[in-house]
Short mmCIF file of C-alpha atoms and ligand atoms in Angstrom, two decimals:
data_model
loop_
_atom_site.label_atom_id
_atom_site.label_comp_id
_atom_site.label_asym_id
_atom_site.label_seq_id
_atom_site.Cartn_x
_atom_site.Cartn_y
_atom_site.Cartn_z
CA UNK A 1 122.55 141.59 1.66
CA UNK A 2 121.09 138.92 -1.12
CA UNK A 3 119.35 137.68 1.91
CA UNK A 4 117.71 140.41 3.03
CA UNK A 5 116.89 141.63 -0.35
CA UNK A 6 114.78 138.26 -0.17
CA UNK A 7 113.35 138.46 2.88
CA UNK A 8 112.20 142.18 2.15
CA UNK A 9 109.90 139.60 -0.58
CA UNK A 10 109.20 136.58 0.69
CA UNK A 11 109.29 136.66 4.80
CA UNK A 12 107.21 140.22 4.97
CA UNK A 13 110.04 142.00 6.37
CA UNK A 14 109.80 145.44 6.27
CA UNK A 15 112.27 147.92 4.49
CA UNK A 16 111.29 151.04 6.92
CA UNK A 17 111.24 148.55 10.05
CA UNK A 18 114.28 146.94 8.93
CA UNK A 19 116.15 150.48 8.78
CA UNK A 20 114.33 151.69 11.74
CA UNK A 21 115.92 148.64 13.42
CA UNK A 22 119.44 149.52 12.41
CA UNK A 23 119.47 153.33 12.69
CA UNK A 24 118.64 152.47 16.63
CA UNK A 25 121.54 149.98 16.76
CA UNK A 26 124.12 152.38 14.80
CA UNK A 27 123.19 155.37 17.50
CA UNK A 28 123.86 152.70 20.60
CA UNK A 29 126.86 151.48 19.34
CA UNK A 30 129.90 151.15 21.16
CA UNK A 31 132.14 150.84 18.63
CA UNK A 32 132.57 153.97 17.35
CA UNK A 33 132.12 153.57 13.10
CA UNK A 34 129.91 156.81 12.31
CA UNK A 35 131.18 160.10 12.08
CA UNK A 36 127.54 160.74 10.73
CA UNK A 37 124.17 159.38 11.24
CA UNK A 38 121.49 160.59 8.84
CA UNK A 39 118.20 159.24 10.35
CA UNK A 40 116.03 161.62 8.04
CA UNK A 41 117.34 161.00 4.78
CA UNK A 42 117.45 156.73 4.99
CA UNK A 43 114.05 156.86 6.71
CA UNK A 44 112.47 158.59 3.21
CA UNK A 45 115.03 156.55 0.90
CA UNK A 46 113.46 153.03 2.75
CA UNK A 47 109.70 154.51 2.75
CA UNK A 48 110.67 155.00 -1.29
CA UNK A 49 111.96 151.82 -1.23
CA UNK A 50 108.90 150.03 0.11
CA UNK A 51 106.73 151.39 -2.62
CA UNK A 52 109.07 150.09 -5.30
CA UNK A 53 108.89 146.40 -3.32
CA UNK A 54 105.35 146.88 -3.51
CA UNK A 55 105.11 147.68 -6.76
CA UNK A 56 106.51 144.74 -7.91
CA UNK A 57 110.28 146.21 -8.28
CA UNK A 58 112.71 143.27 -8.36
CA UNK A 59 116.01 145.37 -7.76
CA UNK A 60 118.08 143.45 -5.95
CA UNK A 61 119.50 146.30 -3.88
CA UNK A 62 116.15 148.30 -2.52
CA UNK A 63 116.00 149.07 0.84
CA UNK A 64 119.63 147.78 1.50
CA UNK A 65 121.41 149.35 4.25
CA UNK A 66 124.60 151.07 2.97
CA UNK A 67 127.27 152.81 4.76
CA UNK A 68 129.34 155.13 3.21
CA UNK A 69 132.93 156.15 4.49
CA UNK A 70 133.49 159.60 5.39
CA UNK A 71 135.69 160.92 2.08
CA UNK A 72 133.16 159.66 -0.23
CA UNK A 73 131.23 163.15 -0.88
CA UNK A 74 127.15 163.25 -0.18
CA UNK A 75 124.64 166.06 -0.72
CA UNK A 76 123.55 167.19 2.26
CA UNK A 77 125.66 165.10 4.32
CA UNK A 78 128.96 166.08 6.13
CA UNK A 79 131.71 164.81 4.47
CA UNK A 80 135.11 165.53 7.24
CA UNK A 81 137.71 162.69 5.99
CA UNK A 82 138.13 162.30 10.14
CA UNK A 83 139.57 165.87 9.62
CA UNK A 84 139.20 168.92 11.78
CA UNK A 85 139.83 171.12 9.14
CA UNK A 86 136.56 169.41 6.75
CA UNK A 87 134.78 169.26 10.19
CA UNK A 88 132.10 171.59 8.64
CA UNK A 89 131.39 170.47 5.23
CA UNK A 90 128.80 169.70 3.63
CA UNK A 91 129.29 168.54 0.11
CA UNK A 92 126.80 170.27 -2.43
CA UNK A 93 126.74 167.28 -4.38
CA UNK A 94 126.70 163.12 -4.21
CA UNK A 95 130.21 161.44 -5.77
CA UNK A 96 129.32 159.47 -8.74
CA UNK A 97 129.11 156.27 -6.61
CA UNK A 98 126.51 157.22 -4.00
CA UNK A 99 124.64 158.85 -7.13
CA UNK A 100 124.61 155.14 -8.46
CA UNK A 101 123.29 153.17 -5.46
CA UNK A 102 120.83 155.86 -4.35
CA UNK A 103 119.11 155.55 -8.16
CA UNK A 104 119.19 151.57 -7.15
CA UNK A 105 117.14 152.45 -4.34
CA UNK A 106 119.81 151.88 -1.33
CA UNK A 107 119.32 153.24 2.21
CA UNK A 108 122.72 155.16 2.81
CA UNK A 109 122.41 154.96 6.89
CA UNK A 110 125.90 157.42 7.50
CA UNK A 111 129.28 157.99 7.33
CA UNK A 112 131.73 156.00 8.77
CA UNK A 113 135.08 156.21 10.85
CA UNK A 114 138.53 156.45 9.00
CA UNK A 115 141.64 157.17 9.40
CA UNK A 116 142.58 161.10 8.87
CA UNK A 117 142.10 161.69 4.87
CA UNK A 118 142.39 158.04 4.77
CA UNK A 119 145.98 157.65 5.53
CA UNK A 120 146.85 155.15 8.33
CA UNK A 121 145.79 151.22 9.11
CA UNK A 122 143.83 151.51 12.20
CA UNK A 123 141.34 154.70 12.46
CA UNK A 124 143.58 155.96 15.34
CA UNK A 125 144.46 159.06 13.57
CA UNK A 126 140.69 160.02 13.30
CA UNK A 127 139.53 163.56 14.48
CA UNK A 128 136.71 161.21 16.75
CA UNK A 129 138.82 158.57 18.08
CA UNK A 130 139.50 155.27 16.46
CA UNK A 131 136.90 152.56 16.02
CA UNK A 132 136.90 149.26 17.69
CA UNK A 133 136.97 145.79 16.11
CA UNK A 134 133.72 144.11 16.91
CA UNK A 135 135.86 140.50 17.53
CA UNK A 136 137.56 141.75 20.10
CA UNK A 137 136.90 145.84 20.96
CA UNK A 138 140.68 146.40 22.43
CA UNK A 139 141.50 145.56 18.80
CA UNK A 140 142.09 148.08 16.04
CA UNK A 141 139.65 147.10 13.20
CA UNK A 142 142.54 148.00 11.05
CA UNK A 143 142.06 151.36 8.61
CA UNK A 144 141.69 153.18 6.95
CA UNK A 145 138.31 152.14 6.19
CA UNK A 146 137.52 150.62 9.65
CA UNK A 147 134.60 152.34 10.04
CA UNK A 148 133.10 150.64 7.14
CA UNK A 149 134.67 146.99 7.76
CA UNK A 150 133.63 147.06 11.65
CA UNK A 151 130.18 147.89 10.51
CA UNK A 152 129.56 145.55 8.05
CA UNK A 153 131.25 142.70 10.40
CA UNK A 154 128.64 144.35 13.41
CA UNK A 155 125.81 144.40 11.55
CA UNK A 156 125.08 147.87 11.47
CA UNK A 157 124.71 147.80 7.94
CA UNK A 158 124.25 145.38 4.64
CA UNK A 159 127.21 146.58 2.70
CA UNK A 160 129.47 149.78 2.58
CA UNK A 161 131.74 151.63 0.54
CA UNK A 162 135.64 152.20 1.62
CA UNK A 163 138.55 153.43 -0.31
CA UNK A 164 141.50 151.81 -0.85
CA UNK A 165 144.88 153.73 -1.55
CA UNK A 166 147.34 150.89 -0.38
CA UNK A 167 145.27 148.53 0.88
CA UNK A 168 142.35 150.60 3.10
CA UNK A 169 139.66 148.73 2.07
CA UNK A 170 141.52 145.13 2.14
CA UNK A 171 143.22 145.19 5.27
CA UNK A 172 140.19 146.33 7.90
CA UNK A 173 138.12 143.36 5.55
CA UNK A 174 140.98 141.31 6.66
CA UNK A 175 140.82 142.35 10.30
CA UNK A 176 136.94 142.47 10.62
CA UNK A 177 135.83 138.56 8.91
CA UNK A 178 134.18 140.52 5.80
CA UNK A 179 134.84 140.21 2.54
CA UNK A 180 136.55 143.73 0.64
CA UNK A 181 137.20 144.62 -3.10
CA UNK A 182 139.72 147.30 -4.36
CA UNK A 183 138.53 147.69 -8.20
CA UNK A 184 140.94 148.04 -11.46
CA UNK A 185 142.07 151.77 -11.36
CA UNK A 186 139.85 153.65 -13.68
CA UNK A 187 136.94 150.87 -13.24
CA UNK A 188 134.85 152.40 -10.56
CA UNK A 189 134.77 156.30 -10.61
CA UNK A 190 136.83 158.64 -8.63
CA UNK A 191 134.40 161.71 -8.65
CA UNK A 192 133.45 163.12 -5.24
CA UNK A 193 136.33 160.91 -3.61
CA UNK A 194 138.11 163.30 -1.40
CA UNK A 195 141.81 162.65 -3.10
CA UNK A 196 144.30 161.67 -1.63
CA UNK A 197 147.40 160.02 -3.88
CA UNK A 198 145.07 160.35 -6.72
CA UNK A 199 147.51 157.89 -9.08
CA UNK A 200 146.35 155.10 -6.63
CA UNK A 201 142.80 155.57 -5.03
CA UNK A 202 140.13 153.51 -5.81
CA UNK A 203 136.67 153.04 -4.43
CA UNK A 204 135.29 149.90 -3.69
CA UNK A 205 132.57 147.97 -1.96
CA UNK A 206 132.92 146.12 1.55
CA UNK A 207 130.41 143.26 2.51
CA UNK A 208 130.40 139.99 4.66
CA UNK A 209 130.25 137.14 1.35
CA UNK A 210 131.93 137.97 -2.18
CA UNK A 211 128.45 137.59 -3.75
CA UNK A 212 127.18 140.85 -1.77
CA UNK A 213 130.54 142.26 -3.01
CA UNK A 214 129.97 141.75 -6.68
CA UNK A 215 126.50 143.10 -6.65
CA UNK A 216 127.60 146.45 -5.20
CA UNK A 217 130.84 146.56 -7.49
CA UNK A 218 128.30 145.74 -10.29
CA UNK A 219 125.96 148.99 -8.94
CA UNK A 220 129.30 151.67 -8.80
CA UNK A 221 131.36 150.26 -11.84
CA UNK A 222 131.72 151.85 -15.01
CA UNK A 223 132.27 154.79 -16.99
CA UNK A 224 132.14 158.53 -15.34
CA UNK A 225 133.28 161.38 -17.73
CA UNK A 226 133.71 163.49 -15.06
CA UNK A 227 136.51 161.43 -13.92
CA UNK A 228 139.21 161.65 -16.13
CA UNK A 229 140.82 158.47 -15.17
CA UNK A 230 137.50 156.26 -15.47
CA UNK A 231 137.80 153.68 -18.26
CA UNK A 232 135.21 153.69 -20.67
CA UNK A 233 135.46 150.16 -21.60
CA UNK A 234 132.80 147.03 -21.96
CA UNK A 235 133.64 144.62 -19.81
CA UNK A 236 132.10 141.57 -18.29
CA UNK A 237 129.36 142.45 -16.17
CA UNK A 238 130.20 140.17 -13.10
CA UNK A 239 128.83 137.10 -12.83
CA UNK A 240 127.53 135.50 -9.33
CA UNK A 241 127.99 132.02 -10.14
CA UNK A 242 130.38 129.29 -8.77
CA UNK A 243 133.25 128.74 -11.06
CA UNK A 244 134.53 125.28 -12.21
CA UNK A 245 138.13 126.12 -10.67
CA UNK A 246 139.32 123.23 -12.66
CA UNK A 247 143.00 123.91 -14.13
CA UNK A 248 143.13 127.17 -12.90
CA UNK A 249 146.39 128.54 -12.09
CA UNK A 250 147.26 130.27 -8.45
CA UNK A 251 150.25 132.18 -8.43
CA UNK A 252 152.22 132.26 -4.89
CA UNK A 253 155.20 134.58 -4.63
CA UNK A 254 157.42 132.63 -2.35
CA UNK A 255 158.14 136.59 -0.93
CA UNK A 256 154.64 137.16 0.25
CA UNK A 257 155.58 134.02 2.80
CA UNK A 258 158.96 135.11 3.66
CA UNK A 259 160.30 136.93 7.09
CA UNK A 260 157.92 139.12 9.51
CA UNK A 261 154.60 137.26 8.37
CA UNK A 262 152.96 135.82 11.62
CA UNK A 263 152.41 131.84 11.20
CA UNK A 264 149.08 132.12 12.38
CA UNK A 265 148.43 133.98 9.32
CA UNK A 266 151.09 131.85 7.24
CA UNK A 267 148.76 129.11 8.34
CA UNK A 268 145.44 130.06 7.07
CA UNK A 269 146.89 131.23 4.51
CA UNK A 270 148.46 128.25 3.65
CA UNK A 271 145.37 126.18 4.33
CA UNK A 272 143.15 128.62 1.84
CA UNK A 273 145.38 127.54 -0.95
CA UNK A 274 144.93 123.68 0.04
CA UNK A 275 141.15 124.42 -0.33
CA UNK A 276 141.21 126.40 -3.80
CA UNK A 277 143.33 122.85 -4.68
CA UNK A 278 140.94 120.74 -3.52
CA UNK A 279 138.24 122.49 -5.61
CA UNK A 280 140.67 122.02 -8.92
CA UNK A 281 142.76 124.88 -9.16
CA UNK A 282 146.54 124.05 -9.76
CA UNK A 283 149.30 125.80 -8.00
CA UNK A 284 152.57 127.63 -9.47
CA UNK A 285 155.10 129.74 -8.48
CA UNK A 286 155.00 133.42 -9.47
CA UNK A 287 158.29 135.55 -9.26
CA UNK A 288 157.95 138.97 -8.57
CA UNK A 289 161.35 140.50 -7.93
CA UNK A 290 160.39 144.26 -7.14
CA UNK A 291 157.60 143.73 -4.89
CA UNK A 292 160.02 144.10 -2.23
CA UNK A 293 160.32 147.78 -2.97
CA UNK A 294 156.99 148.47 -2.97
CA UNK A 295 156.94 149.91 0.52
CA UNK A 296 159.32 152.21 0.16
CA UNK A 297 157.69 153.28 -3.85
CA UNK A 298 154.00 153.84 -2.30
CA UNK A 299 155.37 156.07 0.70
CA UNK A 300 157.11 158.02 -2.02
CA UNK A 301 154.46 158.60 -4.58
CA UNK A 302 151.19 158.32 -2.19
CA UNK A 303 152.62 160.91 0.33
CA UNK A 304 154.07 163.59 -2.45
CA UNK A 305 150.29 163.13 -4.39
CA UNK A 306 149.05 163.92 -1.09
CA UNK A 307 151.09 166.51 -0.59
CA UNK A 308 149.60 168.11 -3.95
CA UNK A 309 146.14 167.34 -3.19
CA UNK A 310 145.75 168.53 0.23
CA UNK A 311 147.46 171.96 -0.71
CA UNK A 312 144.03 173.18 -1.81
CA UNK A 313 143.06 173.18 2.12
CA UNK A 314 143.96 176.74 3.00
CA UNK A 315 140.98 177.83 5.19
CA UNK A 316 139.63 179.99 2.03
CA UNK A 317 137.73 177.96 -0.38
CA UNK A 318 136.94 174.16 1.75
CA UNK A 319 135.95 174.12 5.72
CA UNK A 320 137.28 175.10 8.44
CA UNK A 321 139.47 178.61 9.11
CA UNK A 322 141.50 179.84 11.55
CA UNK A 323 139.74 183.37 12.56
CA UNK A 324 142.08 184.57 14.92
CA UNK A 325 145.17 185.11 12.64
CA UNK A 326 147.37 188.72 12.19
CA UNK A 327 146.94 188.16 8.09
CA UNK A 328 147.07 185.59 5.45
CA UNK A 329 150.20 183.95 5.48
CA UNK A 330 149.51 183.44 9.07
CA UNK A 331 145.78 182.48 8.47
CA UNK A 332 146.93 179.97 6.16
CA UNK A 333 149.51 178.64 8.32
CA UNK A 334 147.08 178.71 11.44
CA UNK A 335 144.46 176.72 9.63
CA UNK A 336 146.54 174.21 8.44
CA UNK A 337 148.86 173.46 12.08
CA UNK A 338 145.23 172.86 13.70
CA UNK A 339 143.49 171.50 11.35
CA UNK A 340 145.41 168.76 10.26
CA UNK A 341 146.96 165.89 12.56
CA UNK A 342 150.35 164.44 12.84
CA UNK A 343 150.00 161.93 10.49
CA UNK A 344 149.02 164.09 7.66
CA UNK A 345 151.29 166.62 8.37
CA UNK A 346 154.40 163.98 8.12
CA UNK A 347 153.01 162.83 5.01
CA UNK A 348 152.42 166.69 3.66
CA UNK A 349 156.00 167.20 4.69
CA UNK A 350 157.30 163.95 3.36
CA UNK A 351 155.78 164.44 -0.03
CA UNK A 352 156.87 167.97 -0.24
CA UNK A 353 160.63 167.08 0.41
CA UNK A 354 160.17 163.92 -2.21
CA UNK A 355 158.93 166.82 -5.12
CA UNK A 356 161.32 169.89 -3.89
CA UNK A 357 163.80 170.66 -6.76
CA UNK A 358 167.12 168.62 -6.53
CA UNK A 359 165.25 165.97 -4.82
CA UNK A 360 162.81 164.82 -7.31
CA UNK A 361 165.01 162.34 -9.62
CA UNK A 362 166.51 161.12 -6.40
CA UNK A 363 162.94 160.26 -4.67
CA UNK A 364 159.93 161.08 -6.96
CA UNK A 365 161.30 159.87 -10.68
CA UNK A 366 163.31 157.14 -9.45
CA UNK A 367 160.06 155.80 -7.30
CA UNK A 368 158.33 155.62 -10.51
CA UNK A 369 160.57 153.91 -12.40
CA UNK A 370 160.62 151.17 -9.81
CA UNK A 371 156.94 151.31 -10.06
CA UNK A 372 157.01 150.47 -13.55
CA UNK A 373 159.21 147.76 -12.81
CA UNK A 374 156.81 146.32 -10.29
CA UNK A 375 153.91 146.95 -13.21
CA UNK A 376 156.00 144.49 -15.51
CA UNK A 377 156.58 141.92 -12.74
CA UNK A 378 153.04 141.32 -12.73
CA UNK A 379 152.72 141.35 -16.25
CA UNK A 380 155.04 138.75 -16.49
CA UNK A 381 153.55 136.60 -13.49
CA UNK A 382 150.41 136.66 -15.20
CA UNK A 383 151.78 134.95 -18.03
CA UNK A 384 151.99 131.58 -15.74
CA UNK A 385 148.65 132.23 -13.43
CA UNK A 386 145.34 133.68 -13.99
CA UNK A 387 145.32 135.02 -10.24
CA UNK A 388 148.18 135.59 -7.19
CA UNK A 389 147.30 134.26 -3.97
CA UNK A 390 149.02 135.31 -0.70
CA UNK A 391 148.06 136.83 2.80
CA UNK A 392 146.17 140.49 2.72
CA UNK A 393 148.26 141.60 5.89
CA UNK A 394 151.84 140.16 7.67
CA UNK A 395 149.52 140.03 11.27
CA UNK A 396 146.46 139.60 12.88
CA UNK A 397 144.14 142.67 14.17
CA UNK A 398 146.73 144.53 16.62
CA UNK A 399 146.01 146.73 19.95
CA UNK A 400 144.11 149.56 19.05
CA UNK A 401 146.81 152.32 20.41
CA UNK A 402 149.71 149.54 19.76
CA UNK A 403 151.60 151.30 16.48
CA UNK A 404 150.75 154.80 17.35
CA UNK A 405 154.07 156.28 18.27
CA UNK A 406 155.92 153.99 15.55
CA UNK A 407 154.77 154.87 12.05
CA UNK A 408 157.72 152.99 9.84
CA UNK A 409 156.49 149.61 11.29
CA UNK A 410 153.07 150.67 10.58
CA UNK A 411 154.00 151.36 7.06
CA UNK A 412 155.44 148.03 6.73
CA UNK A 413 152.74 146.05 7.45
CA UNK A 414 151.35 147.37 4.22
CA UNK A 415 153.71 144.94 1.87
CA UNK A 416 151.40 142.71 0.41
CA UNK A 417 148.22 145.20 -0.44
CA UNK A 418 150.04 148.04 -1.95
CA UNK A 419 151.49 146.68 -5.27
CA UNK A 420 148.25 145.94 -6.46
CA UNK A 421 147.55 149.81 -6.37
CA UNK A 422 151.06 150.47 -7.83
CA UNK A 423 150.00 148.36 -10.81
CA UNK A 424 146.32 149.64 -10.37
CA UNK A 425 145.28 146.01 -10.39
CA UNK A 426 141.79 144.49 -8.77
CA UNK A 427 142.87 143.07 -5.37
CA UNK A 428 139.90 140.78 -3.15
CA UNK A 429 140.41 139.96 0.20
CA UNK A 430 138.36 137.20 1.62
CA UNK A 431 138.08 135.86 5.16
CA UNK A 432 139.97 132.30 5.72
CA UNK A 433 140.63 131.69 9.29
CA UNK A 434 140.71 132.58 12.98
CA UNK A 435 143.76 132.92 15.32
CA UNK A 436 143.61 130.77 18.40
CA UNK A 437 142.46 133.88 19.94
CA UNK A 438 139.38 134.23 17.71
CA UNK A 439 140.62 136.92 15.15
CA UNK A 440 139.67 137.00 12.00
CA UNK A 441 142.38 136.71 9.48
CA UNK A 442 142.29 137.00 5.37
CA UNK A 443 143.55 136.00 2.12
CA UNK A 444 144.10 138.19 -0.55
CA UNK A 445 143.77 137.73 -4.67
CA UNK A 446 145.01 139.46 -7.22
CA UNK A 447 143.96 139.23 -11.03
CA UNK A 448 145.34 141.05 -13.81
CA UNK A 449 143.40 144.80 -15.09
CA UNK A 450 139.66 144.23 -15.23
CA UNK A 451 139.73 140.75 -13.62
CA UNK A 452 137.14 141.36 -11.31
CA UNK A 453 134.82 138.70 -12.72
CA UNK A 454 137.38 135.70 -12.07
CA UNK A 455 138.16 137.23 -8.72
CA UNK A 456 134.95 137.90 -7.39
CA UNK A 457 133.66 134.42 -9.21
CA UNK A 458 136.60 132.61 -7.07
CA UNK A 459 135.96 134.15 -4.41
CA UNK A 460 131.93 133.07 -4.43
CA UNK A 461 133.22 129.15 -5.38
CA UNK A 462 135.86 129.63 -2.00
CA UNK A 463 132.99 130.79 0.48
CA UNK A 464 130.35 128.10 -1.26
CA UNK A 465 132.74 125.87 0.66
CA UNK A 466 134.25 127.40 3.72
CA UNK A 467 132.11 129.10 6.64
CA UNK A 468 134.98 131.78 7.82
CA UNK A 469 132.63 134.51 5.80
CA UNK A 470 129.73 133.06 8.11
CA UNK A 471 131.05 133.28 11.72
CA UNK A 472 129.41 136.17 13.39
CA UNK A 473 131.46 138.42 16.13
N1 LIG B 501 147.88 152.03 5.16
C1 LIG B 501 148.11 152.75 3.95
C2 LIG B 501 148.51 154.16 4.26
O1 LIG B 501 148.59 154.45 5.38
C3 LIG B 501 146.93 152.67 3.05
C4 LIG B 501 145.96 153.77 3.16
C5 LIG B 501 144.85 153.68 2.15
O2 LIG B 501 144.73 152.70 1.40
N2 LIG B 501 144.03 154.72 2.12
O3 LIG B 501 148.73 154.95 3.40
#
């Protein structure tokens, strides 16, 4: 992205050509990551774009390719989650993010692939078929913001936006080589995110080196009062420099290396540490007794949120409707058997049962209580380490259709991403090996609330000297 901004200056390449170039190369692809193309609309943002260059304009982020993922509201634009029942709308207005990097000048090429209302880990439960991972296309390029990971990794765009519930934007940066931020809660805005588990989301940027990464958290960071979560709170802007890593403490949980992680992963992994060592940094271990519930805490309070949030889909006030029904009870009960899948209708149905009266202590109130405990734990680990180091998913990139029929293992495999939204801490994952098969594979930190400048600034020193974030698909 940095590079192109420079070569948009110094080598005479063009903004509109560039964009031209890429539009052709998102409509031939084979790997399925737009749900929307809009050829129109980045055509007149790069023409804009050129002027600025040509005026003089130094903004780093003119002309830049963005992709956008598919709940992330934009005028104009269909906005469908992957859903059948959004299939037909078109928001009236740009989410507070897009607003930001369109007034920095960004090209916003489409909307990419995801899984349905962003809940799954590999696309397959999109209303247009899953998208393929561009290392190896019988591979799922994990979810639910594959769309954007796969087309950052493919080229078919500079940097993109995902959303990251339990991990969504740090597992498909895992499985695609690229490099993936999920923001403090209440750091980047929530308006015009389609919600769903609304205590959790958070949108964040996707690109292939943690320097691209910071400049597009930089662009969609800070405060929106029309989000009533956003933090309105002076913080460091981030810094893209190296760090000195000297004396700074990694925290490993001994439990995010324990039973079902795959030793090519462990591996990596492992070796990532070594490097961050090399370059200074000291390691300790970090206890963090609860995590192991965090599983089972996320399905309960992500799928009853959702099962709040997507109540307002009825067929009368968003998209799609059900025309042939006798009268409204069965209109509404129409719209919503075909318009949803079978992955949101579990979670609707899970989340209903968690909230129903005589159940809520049992499920809801007792999942938040453990998800205050799991909020202390880090507390308390951050007293001995300024970040926590570990794997960003148990396995490699899996066969696209492999998990389909066998959601709980599916679920599983989210263990080491979802605490950080529990605890609504910033999370990084950055790319730090290959299998012996050639997939990519990723290592994730942690920092405590509003750490983003340490993360991202670690994560800049780590690439400045490893080439994972370099390899090309
Ligand atoms: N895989 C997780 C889930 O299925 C995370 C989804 C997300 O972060 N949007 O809920």
């Amino acid at each position: 992205m940095l590079e192109i901004a420079r070569r948009f200056r110094r080598d005479g390449l063009n903004p509109v050509e560039h964009v031209r170039h890429i539009l052709k190369e998102a409509h031939d692809d084979k790997l399925n990551v737009f749900i929307s193309i809009d050829d129109e609309g980045a055509l007149a943002s790069a023409e804009k774009a050129e002027q600025r260059i040509r005026n003089g304009d130094e903004g780093t982020l003119l002309g830049i390719p963005i992709a956008v993922k598919d709940n992330i509201c934009t005028k104009g634009i269909r906005t469908t989650c992957a859903s059948n029942i959004l299939s037909n709308f078109v928001p009236p207005y740009d989410a507070h993010v897009v607003e930001r990097l369109k007034q920095r000048g960004c090209v916003i090429i489409g909307k990419t692939n995801m899984d349905e209302f962003a809940m799954g880990s590999t696309t397959a439960t999109s209303n247009i078929g899953p998208s393929r991972n561009p290392w190896n296309i019988d591979k799922t390029p994990g979810g639910s913001s594959g769309g954007s990971a796969a087309a950052v990794a493919a080229g078919l765009c500079a940097g993109a936006l995902g959303s990251d519930t339990g991990g969504s934007i740090r597992q498909p940066a895992s499985f695609c080589g690229v490099t993936g931020l999920k923001p403090t809660y209440g750091s980047v805005s929530r308006f015009g995110l389609v919600a769903f588990a609304s205590s959790l989301d958070q949108i964040g940027p996707i690109a292939r080196t943690a320097m691209d990464v910071a400049v597009l958290y930089d662009a969609i960071k800070g405060y929106d009062p029309k989000d009533s979560t956003s933090v309105n709170k002076d913080y460091k802007v981030t810094s893209l420099d190296e760090l000195d890593l000297k004396g700074l403490k990694i925290g490993i949980p001994p439990m995010f290396f324990g039973e079902g992680l795959n030793h090519e992963v462990e591996k990596a992994v492992r070796e990532g540490i070594s490097i961050f060592k090399e370059l200074g940094a000291e390691v300790v271990e970090v206890k963090l007794p609860h995590i192991k519930y965090g599983v089972a805490v996320y399905y309960i309070v992500a799928t009853a949120e959702a099962s709040s949030n997507l109540a307002r889909y009825d067929g009368v006030r968003y998209g799609w409707r059900e025309e042939n029904s006798r009268d409204l009870v069965d209109m509404y009960a129409s719209t919503r058997s075909r318009g949803f899948n079978d992955e949101v209708k579990r979670r609707i149905m899970l989340g209903t049962y968690a909230l129903s009266a005589g159940y809520y202590d049992q499920y809801y109130e007792k999942a938040s209580r453990v998800r205050t405990l799991i909020i202390e734990d880090f507390k308390e680990a951050f007293k001995a380490c300024d970040i926590i180091a570990g794997p960003t998913t148990p396995t490699p990139p899996f066969g696209i259709y492999d998990m389909l029929d066998d959601p709980l293992s599916l679920y599983l495999l989210d263990i080491y991403t979802v605490p950080a939204n529990l605890a609504g801490l910033p999370a990084l994952s950055i790319p730090c090996g290959f299998t012996t098969s050639g997939l990519p594979i990723g290592m994730q930190l942690m920092a405590p609330a509003f750490g983003e400048d340490l993360l991202l600034g670690a994560g800049i020193t780590f690439q400045a000297h490893t080439s994972f974030h370099e390899e090309r698909p």
